[in-house]
């Protein structure tokens, strides 16, 4: 029989005062996981199966979705929850495997910076998206003409 080695001791043994961020991070992973199941499968179902399904996806389809606050908020919620979930999950992995302290701290900072940058960029795209920029009625599809004129 093979004995499994004891897990390594936690990095911080004496906890500082204040909120237990590690506990809240653990809870966040579970809560965001449940919400992401609904948001991701809802997103896939609506985009790939309803109506014309996958064959209906084009620029006009996206323009139509981003003209509705409901889908703007659906996608922004998915973006925020998934990026924070992914970054926090990667933070756990980095903390578990990177033993050199400075390298570990640089990597964790890089993770949060990348997540923050993508969250800001993605949120701006969803809320400022204007499908009619550069609109040309001579080449546009019927749907785009009805949206933009
Ligand atoms: C479909 C919905 C999802 C569910 C239900 C879910 C659930 C979970 C749960 C419960 C954990 C914690 C596991 C643990 O602590 O042992 C976790 C970890 C993780 N998740 Fe998700 N997740 C989902 C989507 C995502 C997405 C979209 C990403 C990427 C953006 C992601 C990236 C990660 C990473 C990197 C970890 C850390 C893995 C580890 O600790 O070994 N997950 N997930």
Coordinates of N, CA and C and ligand atoms in Angstrom, one line a residue:
X1 N 0.8 -1.2 0.0 CA 0.0 0.0 0.0 C 0.9 1.3 0.0
X2 N 0.5 2.3 -0.8 CA 1.3 3.5 -0.9 C 0.7 4.5 0.1
X3 N 1.6 5.1 1.0 CA 1.1 6.1 1.9 C 1.1 7.5 1.2
X4 N 0.1 8.2 1.3 CA 0.0 9.6 0.8 C 0.7 10.5 1.7
X5 N 1.6 11.3 1.2 CA 2.4 12.3 2.1 C 1.4 13.3 2.7
X6 N 1.8 13.7 3.9 CA 1.0 14.8 4.6 C 1.0 16.0 3.7
X7 N -0.1 16.7 3.7 CA -0.1 18.0 3.0 C 0.9 19.0 3.6
X8 N 1.5 19.9 2.8 CA 2.5 20.8 3.4 C 1.7 21.7 4.4
X9 N 2.4 22.3 5.4 CA 1.8 23.1 6.4 C 1.4 24.5 5.7
X10 N 0.4 25.2 6.2 CA 0.0 26.4 5.5 C 1.1 27.4 5.5
X11 N 1.1 28.3 4.5 CA 2.1 29.3 4.3 C 2.2 30.2 5.5
X12 N 1.0 30.7 5.9 CA 0.9 31.6 7.1 C 0.3 30.8 8.3
X13 N 1.1 30.7 9.3 CA 0.6 29.8 10.5 C -0.1 30.7 11.5
X14 N 0.3 32.0 11.7 CA -0.4 32.8 12.6 C -1.2 33.8 11.8
X15 N -2.5 33.7 12.0 CA -3.4 34.6 11.1 C -3.4 36.0 11.7
X16 N -3.3 37.0 10.8 CA -3.5 38.4 11.2 C -4.9 38.6 11.6
X17 N -5.2 39.7 12.3 CA -6.5 40.1 12.7 C -7.3 40.5 11.4
X18 N -8.6 40.7 11.5 CA -9.4 41.2 10.4 C -10.1 40.0 9.7
X19 N -10.8 40.3 8.6 CA -11.7 39.3 8.0 C -10.8 38.2 7.4
X20 N -11.3 37.0 7.5 CA -10.6 35.8 7.0 C -10.8 35.7 5.5
X21 N -9.9 36.4 4.7 CA -10.0 36.4 3.3 C -10.0 35.1 2.6
X22 N -9.1 34.2 3.2 CA -9.0 32.8 2.7 C -10.3 32.1 2.7
X23 N -11.0 32.3 3.9 CA -12.4 31.6 4.0 C -13.3 32.2 3.0
X24 N -13.4 33.5 2.8 CA -14.3 34.2 1.9 C -14.0 33.8 0.5
X25 N -12.7 33.6 0.2 CA -12.2 33.2 -1.1 C -12.8 31.8 -1.4
X26 N -12.7 30.9 -0.4 CA -13.2 29.5 -0.5 C -14.8 29.5 -0.8
X27 N -15.5 30.4 0.0 CA -16.9 30.5 -0.2 C -17.2 31.1 -1.6
X28 N -16.4 32.1 -2.0 CA -16.7 32.7 -3.3 C -16.6 31.6 -4.4
X29 N -15.6 30.7 -4.3 CA -15.4 29.7 -5.4 C -16.7 28.9 -5.5
X30 N -17.3 28.5 -4.4 CA -18.5 27.7 -4.4 C -19.7 28.4 -4.9
X31 N -19.9 29.7 -4.4 CA -21.1 30.4 -4.8 C -21.0 30.8 -6.3
X32 N -19.8 31.3 -6.7 CA -19.6 31.7 -8.1 C -19.7 30.5 -9.0
X33 N -19.3 29.3 -8.5 CA -19.4 28.1 -9.3 C -20.8 27.8 -9.7
X34 N -21.7 27.9 -8.6 CA -23.1 27.6 -8.9 C -23.7 28.6 -9.8
X35 N -23.4 29.9 -9.6 CA -24.0 30.9 -10.5 C -23.5 30.7 -12.0
X36 N -22.2 30.4 -12.1 CA -21.6 30.2 -13.4 C -22.2 29.0 -14.2
X37 N -22.6 28.0 -13.5 CA -23.3 26.9 -14.2 C -24.6 27.4 -14.9
X38 N -25.4 28.2 -14.1 CA -26.6 28.8 -14.7 C -26.3 29.8 -15.9
X39 N -25.3 30.7 -15.6 CA -25.0 31.7 -16.6 C -24.4 31.1 -17.9
X40 N -23.4 30.1 -17.7 CA -22.7 29.6 -18.9 C -23.7 28.7 -19.7
X41 N -24.4 27.8 -19.0 CA -25.3 26.9 -19.7 C -26.5 27.7 -20.3
X42 N -27.0 28.8 -19.7 CA -28.0 29.7 -20.2 C -27.5 30.3 -21.5
X43 N -26.2 30.8 -21.4 CA -25.5 31.5 -22.6 C -25.4 30.5 -23.7
X44 N -25.0 29.3 -23.5 CA -24.8 28.3 -24.5 C -26.1 27.9 -25.1
X45 N -27.1 27.7 -24.3 CA -28.5 27.3 -24.8 C -29.1 28.3 -25.7
X46 N -29.0 29.6 -25.2 CA -29.6 30.7 -26.0 C -28.9 30.9 -27.3
X47 N -27.5 30.9 -27.3 CA -26.7 31.1 -28.5 C -26.7 30.0 -29.5
X48 N -26.7 28.8 -29.0 CA -26.5 27.6 -29.9 C -27.7 26.8 -30.2
X49 N -28.8 26.9 -29.4 CA -29.9 26.0 -29.6 C -31.2 26.7 -29.9
X50 N -31.5 27.9 -29.3 CA -32.8 28.5 -29.6 C -32.8 29.1 -31.0
X51 N -34.0 29.1 -31.6 CA -34.2 29.7 -32.9 C -33.4 28.9 -34.0
X52 N -32.6 29.7 -34.7 CA -31.7 29.1 -35.8 C -30.5 28.5 -35.2
X53 N -30.3 28.6 -33.9 CA -29.2 28.0 -33.2 C -27.8 28.6 -33.7
X54 N -26.8 27.7 -33.8 CA -25.5 28.2 -34.1 C -25.4 28.9 -35.4
X55 N -26.3 28.5 -36.4 CA -26.3 29.1 -37.7 C -26.8 30.6 -37.7
X56 N -27.4 31.0 -36.6 CA -28.0 32.4 -36.5 C -26.9 33.3 -36.0
X57 N -25.7 32.9 -35.6 CA -24.8 33.8 -34.9 C -24.0 34.5 -36.0
X58 N -24.1 35.8 -36.0 CA -23.3 36.7 -36.8 C -23.2 38.1 -36.1
X59 N -22.7 39.1 -36.7 CA -22.5 40.4 -36.1 C -23.8 41.0 -35.6
X60 N -24.9 40.8 -36.5 CA -26.2 41.3 -36.2 C -26.8 40.7 -34.9
X61 N -26.5 39.4 -34.8 CA -27.0 38.6 -33.6 C -26.4 39.2 -32.3
X62 N -25.1 39.5 -32.4 CA -24.4 40.1 -31.2 C -24.9 41.5 -31.0
X63 N -25.1 42.3 -32.1 CA -25.6 43.6 -31.9 C -26.9 43.6 -31.3
X64 N -27.8 42.7 -31.7 CA -29.2 42.6 -31.1 C -29.1 42.3 -29.6
X65 N -28.2 41.3 -29.2 CA -28.1 41.0 -27.8 C -27.6 42.2 -27.0
X66 N -26.6 42.9 -27.5 CA -26.1 44.0 -26.7 C -26.9 45.3 -26.8
X67 N -28.1 45.2 -27.5 CA -29.0 46.3 -27.5 C -30.0 46.1 -26.3
X68 N -29.9 45.0 -25.6 CA -30.8 44.7 -24.5 C -30.0 44.7 -23.2
X69 N -30.5 45.5 -22.2 CA -29.8 45.5 -20.9 C -29.7 44.2 -20.3
X70 N -30.8 43.3 -20.5 CA -30.8 42.0 -19.9 C -29.5 41.2 -20.3
X71 N -29.2 41.1 -21.6 CA -28.0 40.4 -22.0 C -26.7 41.1 -21.7
X72 N -26.8 42.4 -21.7 CA -25.5 43.1 -21.3 C -25.2 42.7 -19.9
X73 N -26.2 42.7 -19.0 CA -25.9 42.4 -17.6 C -25.5 40.9 -17.4
X74 N -26.2 40.0 -18.2 CA -25.9 38.6 -18.1 C -24.5 38.4 -18.5
X75 N -24.0 39.0 -19.6 CA -22.6 38.8 -20.0 C -21.6 39.4 -19.1
X76 N -21.9 40.6 -18.6 CA -21.0 41.3 -17.6 C -20.9 40.5 -16.3
X77 N -22.0 39.9 -15.9 CA -22.0 39.1 -14.7 C -21.1 37.9 -14.9
X78 N -21.3 37.2 -16.1 CA -20.5 36.1 -16.4 C -19.0 36.4 -16.4
X79 N -18.7 37.6 -17.1 CA -17.3 38.0 -17.2 C -16.7 38.2 -15.8
X80 N -17.3 39.0 -15.0 CA -16.8 39.3 -13.6 C -16.6 38.1 -12.8
X81 N -17.7 37.2 -12.7 CA -17.7 36.0 -11.9 C -16.6 35.1 -12.4
X82 N -16.5 34.9 -13.7 CA -15.6 33.9 -14.2 C -14.1 34.4 -14.1
X83 N -13.9 35.7 -14.3 CA -12.5 36.1 -14.2 C -12.0 36.1 -12.8
X84 N -12.9 36.6 -11.8 CA -12.4 36.5 -10.4 C -12.3 35.1 -10.0
X85 N -13.2 34.2 -10.4 CA -13.1 32.8 -10.0 C -11.9 32.2 -10.6
X86 N -11.6 32.4 -11.9 CA -10.4 31.9 -12.5 C -9.1 32.4 -11.9
X87 N -9.1 33.7 -11.6 CA -7.9 34.3 -11.0 C -7.7 33.8 -9.6
X88 N -8.8 33.7 -8.8 CA -8.6 33.2 -7.5 C -8.2 31.7 -7.5
X89 N -8.7 30.9 -8.4 CA -8.3 29.5 -8.6 C -6.9 29.4 -8.9
X90 N -6.4 30.2 -9.8 CA -5.0 30.2 -10.2 C -4.1 30.7 -9.0
X91 N -4.6 31.6 -8.2 CA -3.9 32.1 -7.0 C -3.7 30.9 -6.1
X92 N -4.7 30.1 -5.9 CA -4.6 28.9 -5.1 C -3.5 28.0 -5.6
X93 N -3.5 27.7 -6.9 CA -2.5 26.8 -7.5 C -1.1 27.4 -7.3
X94 N -0.9 28.7 -7.6 CA 0.4 29.4 -7.5 C 0.8 29.3 -6.0
X95 N -0.1 29.6 -5.1 CA 0.3 29.5 -3.6 C 0.7 28.1 -3.2
X96 N 0.1 27.1 -3.9 CA 0.4 25.7 -3.5 C 1.8 25.2 -4.1
X97 N 2.1 25.7 -5.3 CA 3.3 25.2 -6.0 C 4.5 26.0 -6.1
X98 N 4.3 27.4 -6.0 CA 5.5 28.3 -6.1 C 6.1 28.5 -4.7
X99 N 7.3 28.0 -4.5 CA 7.9 28.0 -3.1 C 8.7 29.3 -2.9
X100 N 9.2 29.8 -4.0 CA 10.0 31.1 -3.9 C 9.1 32.2 -3.6
X101 N 9.3 32.9 -2.4 CA 8.3 33.9 -2.0 C 8.1 35.0 -2.9
X102 N 9.2 35.6 -3.4 CA 9.1 36.8 -4.3 C 8.4 36.4 -5.6
X103 N 8.8 35.3 -6.2 CA 8.2 34.8 -7.4 C 6.7 34.6 -7.3
X104 N 6.4 34.0 -6.1 CA 4.9 33.7 -5.8 C 4.2 35.0 -5.8
X105 N 4.7 36.0 -5.1 CA 4.0 37.3 -5.0 C 3.9 38.0 -6.3
X106 N 4.9 38.0 -7.1 CA 4.8 38.6 -8.5 C 3.8 37.9 -9.3
X107 N 3.7 36.6 -9.2 CA 2.7 35.9 -10.0 C 1.3 36.2 -9.6
X108 N 1.1 36.2 -8.3 CA -0.3 36.5 -7.8 C -0.7 37.9 -8.2
X109 N 0.3 38.9 -8.1 CA 0.0 40.2 -8.5 C -0.4 40.3 -10.0
X110 N 0.4 39.5 -10.8 CA 0.2 39.5 -12.2 C -1.2 38.9 -12.5
X111 N -1.6 37.9 -11.8 CA -2.9 37.3 -12.0 C -4.0 38.4 -11.8
X112 N -4.0 39.1 -10.6 CA -5.0 40.1 -10.3 C -5.0 41.2 -11.3
X113 N -3.8 41.6 -11.7 CA -3.7 42.7 -12.7 C -4.3 42.3 -14.0
X114 N -4.0 41.1 -14.5 CA -4.6 40.6 -15.8 C -6.1 40.5 -15.6
X115 N -6.6 40.0 -14.5 CA -8.0 39.9 -14.3 C -8.7 41.3 -14.3
X116 N -8.1 42.2 -13.6 CA -8.7 43.6 -13.5 C -8.7 44.2 -14.9
X117 N -7.6 44.1 -15.6 CA -7.5 44.7 -17.0 C -8.6 44.1 -17.9
X118 N -8.8 42.8 -17.8 CA -9.8 42.2 -18.7 C -11.2 42.5 -18.2
X119 N -11.4 42.7 -16.9 CA -12.7 43.0 -16.4 C -13.1 44.4 -16.9
X120 N -12.1 45.4 -16.8 CA -12.4 46.8 -17.2 C -12.7 46.8 -18.7
X121 N -11.8 46.2 -19.4 CA -11.9 46.2 -20.9 C -13.2 45.5 -21.3
X122 N -13.6 44.4 -20.8 CA -14.8 43.7 -21.2 C -16.0 44.4 -20.8
X123 N -16.0 45.0 -19.6 CA -17.2 45.8 -19.2 C -17.4 47.0 -20.1
X124 N -16.3 47.7 -20.4 CA -16.4 48.8 -21.4 C -17.0 48.4 -22.7
X125 N -16.5 47.3 -23.2 CA -17.0 46.8 -24.5 C -18.5 46.5 -24.5
X126 N -18.9 45.8 -23.4 CA -20.3 45.5 -23.4 C -21.2 46.7 -23.3
X127 N -20.8 47.7 -22.5 CA -21.7 48.8 -22.2 C -21.5 50.0 -23.2
X128 N -20.4 50.0 -24.0 CA -20.2 51.1 -25.0 C -20.3 50.6 -26.4
X129 N -20.6 49.3 -26.6 CA -20.7 48.7 -27.9 C -21.7 49.4 -28.8
X130 N -21.2 49.9 -29.9 CA -22.1 50.6 -30.9 C -22.0 49.9 -32.2
X131 N -23.0 49.1 -32.6 CA -22.9 48.3 -33.8 C -23.0 49.2 -35.0
X132 N -23.4 50.4 -34.9 CA -23.6 51.3 -36.1 C -22.4 52.1 -36.5
X133 N -21.3 52.0 -35.7 CA -20.1 52.7 -36.1 C -19.6 52.2 -37.4
X134 N -19.4 53.1 -38.4 CA -19.0 52.7 -39.7 C -20.1 52.0 -40.5
X135 N -21.3 52.2 -40.1 CA -22.4 51.5 -40.8 C -22.5 52.0 -42.3
X136 N -22.7 51.0 -43.2 CA -22.8 51.3 -44.6 C -24.0 50.6 -45.2
X137 N -25.0 51.3 -45.5 CA -26.3 50.7 -45.9 C -26.2 49.9 -47.2
X138 N -25.1 50.2 -48.0 CA -25.0 49.5 -49.3 C -24.5 48.1 -49.1
X139 N -23.8 47.8 -48.0 CA -23.3 46.5 -47.8 C -23.9 45.8 -46.6
X140 N -24.7 46.5 -45.8 CA -25.2 45.9 -44.5 C -26.3 44.9 -44.8
X141 N -26.5 44.0 -43.8 CA -27.6 43.0 -43.9 C -28.9 43.7 -43.5
X142 N -30.0 43.0 -43.8 CA -31.4 43.6 -43.5 C -31.5 43.9 -42.0
X143 N -31.0 43.0 -41.2 CA -31.1 43.2 -39.7 C -30.3 44.4 -39.3
X144 N -29.1 44.6 -39.9 CA -28.3 45.7 -39.5 C -29.0 47.0 -40.0
X145 N -29.6 47.0 -41.1 CA -30.3 48.2 -41.6 C -31.4 48.5 -40.7
X146 N -32.2 47.5 -40.2 CA -33.3 47.8 -39.3 C -32.8 48.3 -38.0
X147 N -31.6 47.8 -37.5 CA -31.1 48.3 -36.2 C -30.5 49.7 -36.4
X148 N -29.9 50.0 -37.5 CA -29.1 51.3 -37.6 C -29.8 52.5 -38.2
X149 N -30.9 52.2 -39.0 CA -31.5 53.3 -39.7 C -32.8 53.8 -39.0
Ligands
LIG1 C1 -19.1 25.9 -14.9 C2 -19.0 26.5 -13.8 C3 -17.9 26.3 -12.8 C4 -18.0 25.6 -11.6 C5 -19.2 24.9 -11.1 C6 -16.7 25.7 -11.0 C7 -16.4 25.2 -9.7 C8 -15.2 25.3 -9.0 C9 -14.9 25.0 -7.7 C10 -16.0 24.5 -6.6 C11 -13.6 25.2 -7.4 C12 -12.9 25.0 -6.1 C13 -12.2 23.6 -6.1 C14 -11.3 23.4 -4.8 O1 -11.1 24.4 -4.1 O2 -10.9 22.3 -4.6 C15 -13.0 25.6 -8.7 C16 -11.7 25.9 -8.8 C17 -11.2 26.5 -10.0 N1 -11.9 27.0 -11.1 FE1 -13.8 26.7 -11.4 N2 -15.8 26.4 -11.8 C18 -16.5 26.8 -12.9 C19 -16.0 27.5 -14.0 C20 -14.7 28.0 -14.1 C21 -14.2 28.8 -15.1 C22 -15.1 29.5 -16.2 C23 -12.9 29.0 -14.9 C24 -11.9 29.8 -15.7 C25 -12.1 31.1 -15.9 C26 -12.5 28.2 -13.7 C27 -11.3 28.1 -13.2 C28 -11.0 27.5 -12.0 C29 -9.6 27.4 -11.4 C30 -8.3 27.8 -12.1 C31 -9.8 26.7 -10.2 C32 -8.6 26.3 -9.2 C33 -8.4 24.8 -9.4 C34 -7.6 24.2 -8.2 O3 -7.6 24.8 -7.1 O4 -7.0 23.2 -8.4 N3 -13.7 27.6 -13.2 N4 -14.0 25.7 -9.6

